[in-house]
Amino acid sequence: MKENIILIGFMGSGKTTVGQKIAGELGFTFLDTDEMIVKKAGMEITDIFETQGEAAFRKMEVDLLKELNATVTHAVISTGGGLPLREENASLLKKLGLVNYLKVTKEVVLERLKGDMTRPLLAGENVEEKVERLLSSRDSIYQSVCHMQINAEIGTPDQVAERVISGYKKNIL
Ligand code: S3P
């Protein structure tokens, strides 16, 4: 396993906020797969979904994960919520670093993403139903892909970051 910290979990689980804190604390580089894809594609995620479809976006995620495996160490990598779903990504993630699942409940997701327009999978009507359906189908996948599961609803982002860091330190010793 490479010396990176990876954060997986549902939209709104705090991967970016917590990831930036961990990176600052450890002096690691912070990377965000969504942001990297937006830069490479030259368009926003909603536009990628609209013009090229979700499958094209998922392919970009796999390609990026392979690239990161070949190039990155001492980084904290925040991943898009659907990235762990592809079977081939599970082993790529585990090789890339210590995979932490930031677990949250439907209520917290709904509260944090109220009014959000940037997530195509939650656009339109019946957001609560969509979150419920996606969360329940993904939870077991996130669990099987991670090395560590963190309850991301207990404590401040700083405290969640500290829990990830202490797990990481134990694992690299
Ligand atoms: C997605 C989550 C998003 C982004 C895309 C699809 C998903 O990332 O990759 O909208 O399938 O859960 P965040 O988890 O960072 O919101």
XYZ file of C-alpha atoms and ligand atoms in Angstrom:
189
model
C 0.000 0.000 0.000
C 1.258 3.478 -0.866
C 1.549 6.276 1.697
C -1.670 8.076 0.850
C -4.935 8.620 2.680
C -8.110 8.072 0.698
C -11.565 9.226 1.694
C -14.621 7.496 0.286
C -18.272 7.941 1.149
C -21.569 9.418 0.089
C -22.078 12.932 -1.296
C -22.087 15.326 1.641
C -20.117 13.045 3.976
C -17.408 15.701 4.398
C -14.656 14.135 2.277
C -13.409 17.492 1.005
C -13.607 19.428 4.287
C -12.075 16.635 6.345
C -9.526 15.813 3.631
C -8.212 19.369 3.518
C -7.785 19.344 7.284
C -5.880 16.055 7.244
C -3.619 17.275 4.446
C -2.883 20.505 6.335
C -2.117 18.595 9.520
C 0.238 16.065 7.902
C 1.754 18.350 5.250
C 0.330 16.093 2.531
C -0.985 17.270 -0.854
C -4.782 17.478 -1.062
C -6.380 16.034 -4.203
C -10.023 15.759 -5.148
C -10.972 13.359 -7.956
C -14.036 15.416 -8.973
C -11.936 18.557 -9.236
C -9.240 16.793 -11.247
C -11.809 15.405 -13.679
C -13.429 18.826 -14.110
C -10.018 20.301 -14.926
C -9.121 17.557 -17.398
C -12.509 17.591 -19.124
C -12.723 21.384 -19.124
C -16.335 21.284 -17.945
C -18.406 20.872 -14.802
C -19.619 17.458 -13.648
C -23.247 18.274 -14.432
C -22.182 19.095 -18.016
C -20.167 15.875 -18.341
C -23.230 13.873 -17.230
C -25.466 15.828 -19.585
C -23.323 15.785 -22.723
C -21.367 12.518 -22.358
C -23.415 10.497 -19.884
C -22.647 8.910 -16.517
C -20.745 5.984 -18.070
C -18.210 8.378 -19.609
C -17.730 10.044 -16.224
C -17.192 6.652 -14.545
C -14.562 5.786 -17.163
C -12.787 9.072 -16.382
C -12.748 8.047 -12.709
C -11.101 4.694 -13.490
C -8.489 6.327 -15.713
C -7.718 8.926 -13.074
C -7.378 6.280 -10.366
C -4.848 4.396 -12.488
C -2.927 7.604 -13.072
C -2.891 8.404 -9.351
C -1.635 4.894 -8.572
C 1.303 5.493 -10.875
C 2.167 8.978 -9.670
C 1.082 9.985 -6.180
C 2.429 9.568 -2.645
C 1.895 11.562 0.554
C -1.457 12.816 -0.625
C -4.946 12.930 0.829
C -7.375 11.975 -1.916
C -11.054 12.833 -1.674
C -13.067 10.694 -4.093
C -16.423 11.175 -5.826
C -19.208 9.297 -4.034
C -19.726 6.809 -6.859
C -16.088 6.007 -7.530
C -15.824 2.895 -5.295
C -18.763 1.235 -7.064
C -16.836 -0.060 -10.058
C -15.370 -3.422 -9.175
C -11.965 -2.697 -10.691
C -11.694 0.460 -8.574
C -11.800 -1.476 -5.305
C -8.328 -2.950 -5.735
C -6.982 0.266 -7.271
C -8.167 2.190 -4.200
C -6.712 -0.289 -1.721
C -3.334 -0.207 -3.465
C -3.339 3.572 -3.585
C -3.474 4.065 0.181
C -5.386 3.678 3.415
C -9.063 3.827 2.473
C -11.349 5.517 5.022
C -15.116 5.361 4.683
C -16.764 8.493 6.111
C -20.160 7.165 7.069
C -23.212 9.446 7.367
C -26.978 8.968 7.585
C -29.643 10.112 5.152
C -30.716 12.932 7.483
C -27.265 14.496 7.517
C -26.874 14.180 3.748
C -30.231 15.889 3.177
C -29.401 18.684 5.596
C -25.942 19.326 4.125
C -26.983 19.168 0.477
C -30.162 21.220 0.743
C -30.409 23.384 -2.387
C -27.274 21.878 -3.961
C -27.292 22.059 -7.764
C -23.939 20.430 -8.483
C -24.850 16.746 -8.016
C -26.633 15.366 -11.105
C -27.664 12.169 -9.307
C -29.700 14.149 -6.792
C -31.233 16.641 -9.213
C -34.997 17.020 -9.644
C -37.831 15.588 -7.577
C -37.888 13.121 -4.681
C -34.403 13.866 -3.421
C -35.075 12.116 -0.120
C -36.063 8.922 -1.911
C -32.999 9.105 -4.151
C -30.641 9.583 -1.207
C -32.262 6.715 0.662
C -32.040 4.350 -2.297
C -28.446 5.241 -3.202
C -27.243 5.186 0.400
C -28.698 1.794 1.149
C -27.321 0.242 -2.029
C -23.884 1.776 -1.536
C -23.235 1.330 2.179
C -22.152 -2.311 1.900
C -19.906 -1.488 -1.056
C -18.213 1.345 0.817
C -17.740 -1.035 3.747
C -16.157 -3.713 1.626
C -13.808 -1.284 -0.127
C -12.489 0.484 3.000
C -9.743 -0.346 5.472
C -11.324 1.845 8.163
C -14.873 3.017 8.794
C -15.332 6.385 10.498
C -18.586 7.752 11.883
C -18.430 11.173 10.231
C -21.387 12.580 12.162
C -19.784 12.469 15.557
C -17.571 15.465 16.318
C -16.331 18.454 14.360
C -14.489 18.092 11.030
C -11.240 18.587 12.986
C -12.114 15.693 15.282
C -13.080 13.461 12.360
C -9.763 14.374 10.706
C -7.895 13.452 13.908
C -9.523 10.020 13.975
C -8.448 9.379 10.393
C -4.899 10.537 11.149
C -4.533 8.342 14.223
C -5.736 5.316 12.246
C -3.281 6.132 9.487
C -0.365 6.434 11.912
C -1.198 3.054 13.430
C -1.330 1.475 9.996
C 1.955 2.798 8.650
C 3.974 1.865 11.739
C -21.309 11.260 -7.316
C -20.733 12.069 -6.364
C -20.102 13.368 -6.680
C -19.629 13.377 -8.136
C -20.756 12.990 -9.058
C -21.313 11.601 -8.772
C -21.934 9.980 -6.891
O -19.001 13.598 -5.816
O -18.537 12.520 -8.331
O -21.753 13.968 -8.938
O -22.183 9.113 -7.742
O -22.164 9.827 -5.667
P -19.120 13.978 -4.241
O -19.279 12.699 -3.486
O -17.810 14.628 -3.955
O -20.276 14.870 -4.107
